Every structure is written in structure tokens, then in C-alpha cells.
PDB file of C-alpha atoms and ligand atoms in Angstrom:
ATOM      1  CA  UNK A 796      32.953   2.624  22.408  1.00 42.00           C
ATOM      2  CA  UNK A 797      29.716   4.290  20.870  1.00 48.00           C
ATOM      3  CA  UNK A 798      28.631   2.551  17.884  1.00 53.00           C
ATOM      4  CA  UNK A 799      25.776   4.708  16.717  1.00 61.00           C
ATOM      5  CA  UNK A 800      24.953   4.242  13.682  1.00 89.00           C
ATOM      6  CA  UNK A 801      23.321   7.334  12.527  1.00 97.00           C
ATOM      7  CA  UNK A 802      20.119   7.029   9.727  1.00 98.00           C
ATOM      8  CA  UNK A 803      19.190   9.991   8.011  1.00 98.00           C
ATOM      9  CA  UNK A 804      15.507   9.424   7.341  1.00 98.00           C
ATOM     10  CA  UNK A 805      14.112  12.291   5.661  1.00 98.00           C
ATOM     11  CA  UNK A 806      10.434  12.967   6.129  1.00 98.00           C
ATOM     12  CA  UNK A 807       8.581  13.343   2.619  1.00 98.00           C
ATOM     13  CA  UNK A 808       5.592  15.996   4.266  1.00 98.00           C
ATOM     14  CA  UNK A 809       9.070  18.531   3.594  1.00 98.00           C
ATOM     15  CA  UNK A 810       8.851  17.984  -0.039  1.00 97.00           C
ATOM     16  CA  UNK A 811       7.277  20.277  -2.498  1.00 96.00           C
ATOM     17  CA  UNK A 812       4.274  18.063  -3.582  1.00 96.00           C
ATOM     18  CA  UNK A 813       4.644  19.713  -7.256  1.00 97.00           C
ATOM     19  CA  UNK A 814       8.159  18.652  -7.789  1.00 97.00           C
ATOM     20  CA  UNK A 815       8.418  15.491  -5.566  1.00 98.00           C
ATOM     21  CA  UNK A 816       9.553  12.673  -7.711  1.00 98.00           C
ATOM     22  CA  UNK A 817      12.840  15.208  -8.437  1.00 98.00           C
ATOM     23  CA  UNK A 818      13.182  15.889  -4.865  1.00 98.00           C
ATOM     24  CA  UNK A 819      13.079  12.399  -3.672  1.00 98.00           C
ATOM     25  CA  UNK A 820      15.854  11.587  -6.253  1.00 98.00           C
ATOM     26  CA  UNK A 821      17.946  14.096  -4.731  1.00 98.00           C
ATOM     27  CA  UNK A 822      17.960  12.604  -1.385  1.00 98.00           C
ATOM     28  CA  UNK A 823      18.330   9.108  -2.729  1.00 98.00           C
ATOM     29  CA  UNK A 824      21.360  10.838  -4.695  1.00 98.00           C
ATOM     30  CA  UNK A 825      22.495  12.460  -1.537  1.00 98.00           C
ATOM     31  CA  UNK A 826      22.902   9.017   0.340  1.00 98.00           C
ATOM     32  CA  UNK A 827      19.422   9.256   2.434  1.00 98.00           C
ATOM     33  CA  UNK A 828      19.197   5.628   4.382  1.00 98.00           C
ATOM     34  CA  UNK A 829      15.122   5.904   4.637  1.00 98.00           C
ATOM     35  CA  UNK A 830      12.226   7.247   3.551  1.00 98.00           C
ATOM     36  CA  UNK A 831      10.390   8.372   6.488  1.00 98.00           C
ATOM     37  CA  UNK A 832       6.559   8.396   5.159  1.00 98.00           C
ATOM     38  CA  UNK A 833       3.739  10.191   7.325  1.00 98.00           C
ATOM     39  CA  UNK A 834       0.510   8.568   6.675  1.00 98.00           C
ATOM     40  CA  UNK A 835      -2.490  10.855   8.755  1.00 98.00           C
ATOM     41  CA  UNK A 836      -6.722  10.272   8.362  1.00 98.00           C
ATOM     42  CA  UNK A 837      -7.602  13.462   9.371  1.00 98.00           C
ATOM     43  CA  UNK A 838      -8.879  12.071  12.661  1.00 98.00           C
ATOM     44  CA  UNK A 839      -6.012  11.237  14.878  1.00 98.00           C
ATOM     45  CA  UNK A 840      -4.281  14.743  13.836  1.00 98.00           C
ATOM     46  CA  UNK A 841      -6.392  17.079  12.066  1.00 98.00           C
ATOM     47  CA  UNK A 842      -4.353  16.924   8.941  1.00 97.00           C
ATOM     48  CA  UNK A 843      -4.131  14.399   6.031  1.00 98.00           C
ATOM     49  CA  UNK A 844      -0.597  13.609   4.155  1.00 97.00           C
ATOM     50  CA  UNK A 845      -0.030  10.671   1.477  1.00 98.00           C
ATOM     51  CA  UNK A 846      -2.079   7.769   0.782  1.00 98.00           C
ATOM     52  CA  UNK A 847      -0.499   4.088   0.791  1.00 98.00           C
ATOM     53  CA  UNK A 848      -0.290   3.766  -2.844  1.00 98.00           C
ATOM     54  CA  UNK A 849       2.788   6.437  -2.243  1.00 98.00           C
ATOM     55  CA  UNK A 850       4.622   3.265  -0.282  1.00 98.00           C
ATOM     56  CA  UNK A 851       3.833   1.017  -3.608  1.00 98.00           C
ATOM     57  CA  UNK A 852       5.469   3.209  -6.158  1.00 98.00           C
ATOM     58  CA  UNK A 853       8.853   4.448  -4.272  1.00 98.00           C
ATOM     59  CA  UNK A 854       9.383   0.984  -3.795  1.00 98.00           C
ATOM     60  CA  UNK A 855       9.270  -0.487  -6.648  1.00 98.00           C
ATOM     61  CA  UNK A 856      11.332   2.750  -8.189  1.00 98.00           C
ATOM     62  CA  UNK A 857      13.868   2.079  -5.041  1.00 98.00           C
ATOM     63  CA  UNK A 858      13.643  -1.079  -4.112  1.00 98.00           C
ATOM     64  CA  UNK A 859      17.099  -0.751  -2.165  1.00 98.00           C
ATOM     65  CA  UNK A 860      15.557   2.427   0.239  1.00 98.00           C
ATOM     66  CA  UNK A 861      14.179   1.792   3.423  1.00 98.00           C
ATOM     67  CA  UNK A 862       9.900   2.619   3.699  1.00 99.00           C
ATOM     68  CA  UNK A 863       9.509   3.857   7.094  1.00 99.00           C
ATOM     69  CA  UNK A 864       5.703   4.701   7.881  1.00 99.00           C
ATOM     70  CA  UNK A 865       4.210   6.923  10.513  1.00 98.00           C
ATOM     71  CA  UNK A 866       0.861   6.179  10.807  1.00 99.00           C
ATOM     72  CA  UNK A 867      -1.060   9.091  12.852  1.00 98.00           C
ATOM     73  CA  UNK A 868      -4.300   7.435  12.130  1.00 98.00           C
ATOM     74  CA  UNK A 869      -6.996   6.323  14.989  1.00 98.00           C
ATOM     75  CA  UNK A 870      -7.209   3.005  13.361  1.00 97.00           C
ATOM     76  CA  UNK A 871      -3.926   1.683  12.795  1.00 98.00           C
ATOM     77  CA  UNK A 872      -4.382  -1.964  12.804  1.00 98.00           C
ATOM     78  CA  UNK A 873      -6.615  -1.796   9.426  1.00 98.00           C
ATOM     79  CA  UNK A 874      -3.964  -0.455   7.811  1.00 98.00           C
ATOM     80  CA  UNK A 875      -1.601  -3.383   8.094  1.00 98.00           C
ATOM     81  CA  UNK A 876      -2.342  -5.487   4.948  1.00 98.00           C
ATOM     82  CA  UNK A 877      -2.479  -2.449   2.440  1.00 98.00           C
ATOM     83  CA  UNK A 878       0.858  -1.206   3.966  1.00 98.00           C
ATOM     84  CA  UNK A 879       2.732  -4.918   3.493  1.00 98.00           C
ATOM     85  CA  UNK A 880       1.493  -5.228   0.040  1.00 98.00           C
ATOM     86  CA  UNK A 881       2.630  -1.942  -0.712  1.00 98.00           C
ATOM     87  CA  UNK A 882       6.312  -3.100   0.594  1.00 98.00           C
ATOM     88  CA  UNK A 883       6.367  -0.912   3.888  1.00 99.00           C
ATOM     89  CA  UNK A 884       9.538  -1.936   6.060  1.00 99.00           C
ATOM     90  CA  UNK A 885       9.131  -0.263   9.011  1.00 99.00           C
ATOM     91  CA  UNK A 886       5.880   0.614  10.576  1.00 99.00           C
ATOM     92  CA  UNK A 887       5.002   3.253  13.963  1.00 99.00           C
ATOM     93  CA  UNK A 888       2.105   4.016  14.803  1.00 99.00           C
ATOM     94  CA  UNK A 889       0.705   6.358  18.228  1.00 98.00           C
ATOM     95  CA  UNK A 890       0.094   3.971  21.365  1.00 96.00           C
ATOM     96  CA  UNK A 891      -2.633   6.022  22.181  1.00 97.00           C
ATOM     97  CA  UNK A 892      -4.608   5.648  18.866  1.00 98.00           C
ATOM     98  CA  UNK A 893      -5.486   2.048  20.031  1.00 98.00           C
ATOM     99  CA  UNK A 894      -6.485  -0.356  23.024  1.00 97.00           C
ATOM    100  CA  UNK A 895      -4.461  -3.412  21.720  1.00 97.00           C
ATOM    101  CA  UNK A 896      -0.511  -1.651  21.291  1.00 98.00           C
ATOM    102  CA  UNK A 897       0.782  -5.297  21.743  1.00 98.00           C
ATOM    103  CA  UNK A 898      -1.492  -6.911  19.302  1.00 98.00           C
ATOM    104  CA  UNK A 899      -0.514  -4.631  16.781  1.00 98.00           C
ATOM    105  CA  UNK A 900       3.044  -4.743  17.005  1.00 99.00           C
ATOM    106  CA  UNK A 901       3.325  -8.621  17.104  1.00 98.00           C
ATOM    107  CA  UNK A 902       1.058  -8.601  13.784  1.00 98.00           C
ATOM    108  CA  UNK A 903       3.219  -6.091  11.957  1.00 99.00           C
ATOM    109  CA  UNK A 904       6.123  -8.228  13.177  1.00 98.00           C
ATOM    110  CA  UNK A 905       4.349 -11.646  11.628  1.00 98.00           C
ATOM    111  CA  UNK A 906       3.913  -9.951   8.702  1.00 98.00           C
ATOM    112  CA  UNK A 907       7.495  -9.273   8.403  1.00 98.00           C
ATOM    113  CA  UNK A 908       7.834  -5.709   9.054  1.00 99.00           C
ATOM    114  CA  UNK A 909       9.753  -4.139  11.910  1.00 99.00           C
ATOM    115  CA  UNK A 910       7.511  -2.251  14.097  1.00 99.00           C
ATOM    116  CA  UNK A 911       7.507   0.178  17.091  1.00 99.00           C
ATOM    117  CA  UNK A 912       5.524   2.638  18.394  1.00 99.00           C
ATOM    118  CA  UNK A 913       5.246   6.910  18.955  1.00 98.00           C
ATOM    119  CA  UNK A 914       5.118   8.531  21.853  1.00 98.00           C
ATOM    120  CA  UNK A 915       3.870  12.078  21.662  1.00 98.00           C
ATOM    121  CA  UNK A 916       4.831  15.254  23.636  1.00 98.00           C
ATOM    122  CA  UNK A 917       2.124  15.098  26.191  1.00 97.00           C
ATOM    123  CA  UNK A 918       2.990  11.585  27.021  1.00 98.00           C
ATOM    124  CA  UNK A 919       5.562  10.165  29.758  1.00 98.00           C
ATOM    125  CA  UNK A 920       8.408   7.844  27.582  1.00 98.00           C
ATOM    126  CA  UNK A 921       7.619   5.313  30.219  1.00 98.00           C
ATOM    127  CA  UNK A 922       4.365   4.955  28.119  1.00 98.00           C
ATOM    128  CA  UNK A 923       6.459   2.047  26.190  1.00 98.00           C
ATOM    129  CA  UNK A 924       7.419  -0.558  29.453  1.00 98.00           C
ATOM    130  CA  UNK A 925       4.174  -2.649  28.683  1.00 98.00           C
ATOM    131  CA  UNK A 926       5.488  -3.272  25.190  1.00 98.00           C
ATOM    132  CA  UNK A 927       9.161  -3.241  26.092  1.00 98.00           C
ATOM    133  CA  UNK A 928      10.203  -6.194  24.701  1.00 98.00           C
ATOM    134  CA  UNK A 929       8.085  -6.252  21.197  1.00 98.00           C
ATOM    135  CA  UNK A 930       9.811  -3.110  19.890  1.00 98.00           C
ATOM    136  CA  UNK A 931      11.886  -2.884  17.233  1.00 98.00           C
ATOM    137  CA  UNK A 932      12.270   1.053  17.443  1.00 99.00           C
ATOM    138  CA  UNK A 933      10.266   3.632  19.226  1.00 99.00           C
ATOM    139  CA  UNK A 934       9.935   7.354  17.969  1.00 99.00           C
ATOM    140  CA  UNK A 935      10.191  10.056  20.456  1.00 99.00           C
ATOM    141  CA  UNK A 936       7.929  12.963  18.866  1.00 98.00           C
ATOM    142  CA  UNK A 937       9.661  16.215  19.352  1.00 98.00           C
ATOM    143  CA  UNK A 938       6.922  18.338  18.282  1.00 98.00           C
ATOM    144  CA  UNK A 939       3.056  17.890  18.264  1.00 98.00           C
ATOM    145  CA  UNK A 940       2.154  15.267  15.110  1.00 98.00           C
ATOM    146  CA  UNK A 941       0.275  16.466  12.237  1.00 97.00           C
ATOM    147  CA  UNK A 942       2.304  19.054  10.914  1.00 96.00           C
ATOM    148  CA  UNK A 943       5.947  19.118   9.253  1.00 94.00           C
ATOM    149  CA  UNK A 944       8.430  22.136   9.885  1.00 93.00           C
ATOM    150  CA  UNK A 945       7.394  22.977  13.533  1.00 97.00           C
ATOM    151  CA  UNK A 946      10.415  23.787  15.994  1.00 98.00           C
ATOM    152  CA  UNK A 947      11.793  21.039  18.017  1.00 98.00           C
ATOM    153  CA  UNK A 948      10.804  21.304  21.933  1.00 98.00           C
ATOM    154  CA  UNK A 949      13.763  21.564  23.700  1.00 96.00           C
ATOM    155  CA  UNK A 950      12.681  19.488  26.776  1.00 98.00           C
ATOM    156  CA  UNK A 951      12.516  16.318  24.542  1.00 98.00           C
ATOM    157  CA  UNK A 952      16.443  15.880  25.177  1.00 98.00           C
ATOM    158  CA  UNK A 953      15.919  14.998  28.931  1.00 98.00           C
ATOM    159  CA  UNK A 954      13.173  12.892  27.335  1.00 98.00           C
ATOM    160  CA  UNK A 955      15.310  11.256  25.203  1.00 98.00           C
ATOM    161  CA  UNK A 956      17.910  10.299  28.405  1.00 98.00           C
ATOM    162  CA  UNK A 957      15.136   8.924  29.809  1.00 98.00           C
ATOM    163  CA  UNK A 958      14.291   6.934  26.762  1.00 98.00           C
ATOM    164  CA  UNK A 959      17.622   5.890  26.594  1.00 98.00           C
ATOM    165  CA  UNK A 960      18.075   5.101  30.482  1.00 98.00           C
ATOM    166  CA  UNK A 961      14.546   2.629  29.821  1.00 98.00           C
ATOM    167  CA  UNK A 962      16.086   0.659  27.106  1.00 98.00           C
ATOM    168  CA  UNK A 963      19.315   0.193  29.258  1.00 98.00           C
ATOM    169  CA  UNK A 964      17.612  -0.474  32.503  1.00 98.00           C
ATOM    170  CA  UNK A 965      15.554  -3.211  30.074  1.00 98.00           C
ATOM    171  CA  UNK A 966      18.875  -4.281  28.616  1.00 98.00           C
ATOM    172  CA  UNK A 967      16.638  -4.315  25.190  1.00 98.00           C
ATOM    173  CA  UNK A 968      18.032  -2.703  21.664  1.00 97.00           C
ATOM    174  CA  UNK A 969      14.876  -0.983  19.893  1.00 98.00           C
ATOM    175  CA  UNK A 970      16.211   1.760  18.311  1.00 98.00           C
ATOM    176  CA  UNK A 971      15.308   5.229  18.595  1.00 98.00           C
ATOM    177  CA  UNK A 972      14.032   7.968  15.893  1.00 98.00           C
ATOM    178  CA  UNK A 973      13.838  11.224  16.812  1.00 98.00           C
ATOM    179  CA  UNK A 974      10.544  12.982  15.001  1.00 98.00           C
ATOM    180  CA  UNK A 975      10.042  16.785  14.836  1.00 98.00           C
ATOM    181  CA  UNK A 976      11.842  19.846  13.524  1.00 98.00           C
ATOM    182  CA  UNK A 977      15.051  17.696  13.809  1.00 98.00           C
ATOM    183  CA  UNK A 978      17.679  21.310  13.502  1.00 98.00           C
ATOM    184  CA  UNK A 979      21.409  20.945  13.732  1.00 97.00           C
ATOM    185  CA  UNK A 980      22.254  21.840  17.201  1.00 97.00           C
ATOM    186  CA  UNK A 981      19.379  19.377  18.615  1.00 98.00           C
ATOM    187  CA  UNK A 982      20.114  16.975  16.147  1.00 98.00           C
ATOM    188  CA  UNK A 983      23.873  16.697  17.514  1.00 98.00           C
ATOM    189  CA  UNK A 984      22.925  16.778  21.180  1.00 97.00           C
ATOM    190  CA  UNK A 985      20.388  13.337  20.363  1.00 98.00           C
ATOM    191  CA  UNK A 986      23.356  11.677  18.887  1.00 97.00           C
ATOM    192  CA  UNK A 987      25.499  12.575  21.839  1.00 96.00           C
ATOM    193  CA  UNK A 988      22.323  11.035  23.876  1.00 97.00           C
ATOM    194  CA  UNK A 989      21.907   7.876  22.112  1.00 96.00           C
ATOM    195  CA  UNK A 990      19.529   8.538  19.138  1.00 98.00           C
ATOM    196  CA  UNK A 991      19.869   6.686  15.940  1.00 98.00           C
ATOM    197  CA  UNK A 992      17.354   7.867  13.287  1.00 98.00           C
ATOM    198  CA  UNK A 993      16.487  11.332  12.329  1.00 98.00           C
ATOM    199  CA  UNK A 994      13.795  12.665  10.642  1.00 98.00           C
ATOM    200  CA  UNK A 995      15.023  15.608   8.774  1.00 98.00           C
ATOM    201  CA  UNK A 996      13.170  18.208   7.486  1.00 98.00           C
ATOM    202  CA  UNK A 997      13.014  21.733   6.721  1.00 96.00           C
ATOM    203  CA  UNK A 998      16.016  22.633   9.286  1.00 98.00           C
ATOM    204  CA  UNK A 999      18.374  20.513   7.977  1.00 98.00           C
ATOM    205  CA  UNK A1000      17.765  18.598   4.539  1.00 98.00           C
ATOM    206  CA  UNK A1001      15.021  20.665   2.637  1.00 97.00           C
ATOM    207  CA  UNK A1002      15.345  24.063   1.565  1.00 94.00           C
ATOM    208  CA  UNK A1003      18.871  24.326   2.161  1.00 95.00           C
ATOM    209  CA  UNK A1004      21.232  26.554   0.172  1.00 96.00           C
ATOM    210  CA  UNK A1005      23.590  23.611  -1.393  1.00 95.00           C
ATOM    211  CA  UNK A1006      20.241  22.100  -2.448  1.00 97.00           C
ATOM    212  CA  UNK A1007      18.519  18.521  -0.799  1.00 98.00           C
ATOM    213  CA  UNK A1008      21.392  16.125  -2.188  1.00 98.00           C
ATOM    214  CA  UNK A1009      24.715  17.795  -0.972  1.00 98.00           C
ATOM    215  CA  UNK A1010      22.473  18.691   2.768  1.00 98.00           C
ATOM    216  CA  UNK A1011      21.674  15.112   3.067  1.00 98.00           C
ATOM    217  CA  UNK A1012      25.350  14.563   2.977  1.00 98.00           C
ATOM    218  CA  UNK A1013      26.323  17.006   4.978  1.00 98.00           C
ATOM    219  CA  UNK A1014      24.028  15.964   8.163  1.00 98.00           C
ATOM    220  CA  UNK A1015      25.440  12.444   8.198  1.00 97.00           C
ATOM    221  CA  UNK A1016      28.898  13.425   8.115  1.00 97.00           C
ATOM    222  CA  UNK A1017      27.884  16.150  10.547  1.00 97.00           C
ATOM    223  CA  UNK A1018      26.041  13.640  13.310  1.00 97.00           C
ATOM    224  CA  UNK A1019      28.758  11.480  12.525  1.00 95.00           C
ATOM    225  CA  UNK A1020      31.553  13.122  13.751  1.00 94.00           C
ATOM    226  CA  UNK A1021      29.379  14.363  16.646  1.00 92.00           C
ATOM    227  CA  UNK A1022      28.816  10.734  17.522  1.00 92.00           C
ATOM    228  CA  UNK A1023      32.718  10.012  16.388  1.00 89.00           C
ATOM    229  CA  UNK A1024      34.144  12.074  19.380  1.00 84.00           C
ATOM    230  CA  UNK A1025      32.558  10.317  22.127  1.00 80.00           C
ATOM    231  CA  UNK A1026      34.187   7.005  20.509  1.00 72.00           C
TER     232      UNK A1026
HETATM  233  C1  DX5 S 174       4.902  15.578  12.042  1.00 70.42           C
HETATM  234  C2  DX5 S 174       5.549  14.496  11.255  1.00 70.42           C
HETATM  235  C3  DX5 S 174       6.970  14.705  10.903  1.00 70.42           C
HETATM  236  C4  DX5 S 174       7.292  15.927  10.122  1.00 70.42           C
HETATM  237  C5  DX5 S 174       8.778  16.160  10.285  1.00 70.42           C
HETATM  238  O1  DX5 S 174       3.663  15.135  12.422  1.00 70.42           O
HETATM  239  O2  DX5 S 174       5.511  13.286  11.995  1.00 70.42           O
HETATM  240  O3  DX5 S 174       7.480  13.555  10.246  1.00 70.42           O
HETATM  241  O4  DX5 S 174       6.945  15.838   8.776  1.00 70.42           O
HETATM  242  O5  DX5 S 174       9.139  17.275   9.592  1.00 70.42           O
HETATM  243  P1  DX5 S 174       9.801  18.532  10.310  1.00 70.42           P
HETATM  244  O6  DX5 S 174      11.232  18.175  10.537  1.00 70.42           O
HETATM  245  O7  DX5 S 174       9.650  19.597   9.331  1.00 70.42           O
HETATM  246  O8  DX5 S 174       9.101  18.763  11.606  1.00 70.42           O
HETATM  247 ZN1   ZN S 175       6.572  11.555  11.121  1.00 70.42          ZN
END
């Protein structure tokens, strides 16, 4: 039996920045689970994206939506407090932006977010083992961070077995979120593999010719059934 739930969290770097609050209605209308929120200092990736602030307002205008950041910043333990009080839920951040990986997970956890770390292209997924156990999910980049609508690598699906064998051989349940020009035929081959949370962009949920709300829909019903057949 494959339970996998799948979670369509749509990555808000895809939006046009001129018509956003419309576009992020149409995913909440579209039944998007997250919002999947790329914060960047222009240090860690040599790109910046949205302030904090942007965690504040969609949550108080959707309380019920789920605030998923991605911090790409060098520094990410100072970021903590200003992301709880802006009602962040879940919180990544790159394990090689700090010394202190643990630290920083077991303080998002005390402040009662769920936490887990990123593991870029250039690093091995066995990156994670040290922090095994303090994970609540783990995203598997599938292109370089820093910018949105890049093409997915293709060699990230043997990275995702191995991602997948880890968390069985640790008999641990972090979930794991798939980052990076997430496009249909890759998206269905990670839910076949184990994956649970996609961040959709330009591929799948933006730009699409039946518009952001009815795309949303149709990539959960579509990784649904993918995952459905293996049941
Ligand atoms: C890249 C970001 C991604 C990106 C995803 O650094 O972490 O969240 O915005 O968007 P696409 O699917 O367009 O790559
Ligand atoms: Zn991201």
C-alpha cells in the first residue's frame, strides 16, 4: 500500500510580481496545499526574492494555507524570530550555509515550526545522516538555487532513491519536497519514487494554457493517479 500523500506547493518566485495578489488567489482557488516562499540575501545565491513581511500578510489573508520558507541565505539562524512572528510553518534552509545544522533545526522546532533542511545539486543526499533524526522534511534541490524556471536535472531521480533508501534504512518519516523545474514527466517519476511535496512552477502550474487555478488541479489529480497505480 503507498500512501503518498501528494502536496502541491507552488513556488511564488513563478508569479508575475505585478499581478501577484490575483495569482496567488488562483492557486488558493485551484486547491494549492502550500505556499512554497523563497527567501534569498543576495549572498548565499546571487539573487534576492521576497522579504519576510511577504510571510505576514498571506497569512493573515489565508490563515488556512500552509507558509513554507526556503531560506537561501548565509545566515539562517537570524532569521528565525522575524519568520515565527510573521506565522511561517515550515522552515528549510541550505546545510551548508551554516556550522550549527542541528542547532538550527531544534530551535525552529522549539519555536513551533516544522523544519528540515536543503541539499543542493553538488552535494551527496547522505549530507542529512548527522541530522537524521531532527528532520521534519528535507528538500532535494533539483536545479541550482537562486533562480525559478530552470530545467530539472535528470540525475536527481537516482538521488531521490537514495534519499528515499536513507529514510528507510533510518526507519525515520521526514518528508520529502522536491525543488526545481518540477515538469510533468519528472514530477510523476518522484511520486512513483517516494516524493511528497512539489514545488511547481513554470512547467506545470504557471503559465499554463487553462490558466494557474484549473493547472493546480490538474497536477494533483495527475500525481495522484500516478501514485494511485502503485496502490
Ligand atoms: C530556486 C527556488 C525554487 C524555484 C522553483 O532557487 O528554490 O523554489 O522558484 O521554481 P521552478 O519550478 O520554476 O524552478
Ligand atoms: Zn525554493
Amino acid at each position: 500500500m503507498n500512501s503518498t500523500r501528494i502536496i502541491n506547493a507552488p513556488s511564488l518566485a513563478n508569479c508575475a510580481f505585478t499581478e501577484l495578489g490575483q495569482q496567488v488567489e488562483e492557486l488558493v482557488r485551484g486547491g494549492a496545499d502550500w505556499f512554497h516562499i523563497d527567501i534569498m540575501d543576495g549572498h548565499y545565491v546571487p539573487n534576492l526574492c521576497f522579504p519576510v513581511k511577504i510571510v505576514g500578510e498571506l497569512k493573515t489573508k489565508y490563515p488556512e494555507m500552509v507558509a513554507d520558507v526556503h531560506l537561501m541565505v548565509t545566515d539562517p539562524m537570524s532569521y528565525l524570530p522575524l519568520l515565527k512572528s510573521n506565522g511561517a510553518d515550515w522552515v528549510s534552509f541550505h546545510m551548508d550555509a551554516t556550522h550549527f545544522s542541528r542547532r538550527t533545526l531544534t530551535t525552529i522546532r522549539d519555536m513551533g515550526m516544522k523544519a528540515g533542511v536543503v541539499i543542493n545539486p553538488s552535494q551527496p543526499v547522505s549530507v542529512i545522516e548527522p541530522v537524521i533524526h531532527f528532520l521534519d522534511y528535507v528538500v532535494l534541490m533539483t536545479v541550482e538555487p537562486g533562480y525559478a524556471g530552470q530545467r530539472f536535472m535528470e540525475d536527481s531521480l537516482g538521488r531521490l532513491d537514495a534519499l528515499v533508501a536513507l529514510r528507510k534504512a533510518h526507519g525515520v518519516d521526514f518528508l520529502i519536497s522536491i525543488d526545481g523545474g518540477v515538469d510533468y514527466p519528472n514530477a510523476i517519476e518522484c511520486a512513483r519514487r517516494g516524493a511528497e511535496i512539489y514545488v511547481t512552477g513554470i512547467f506545470t502550474v504557471f503559465r499554463q494554457p487553462d490558466g494557474i487555478a484549473d493547472a493546480c488541479v490538474r497536477f494533483k489529480q495527475t500525481l495522484t493517479r500516478a501514485v494511485e497505480v502503485l496502490d
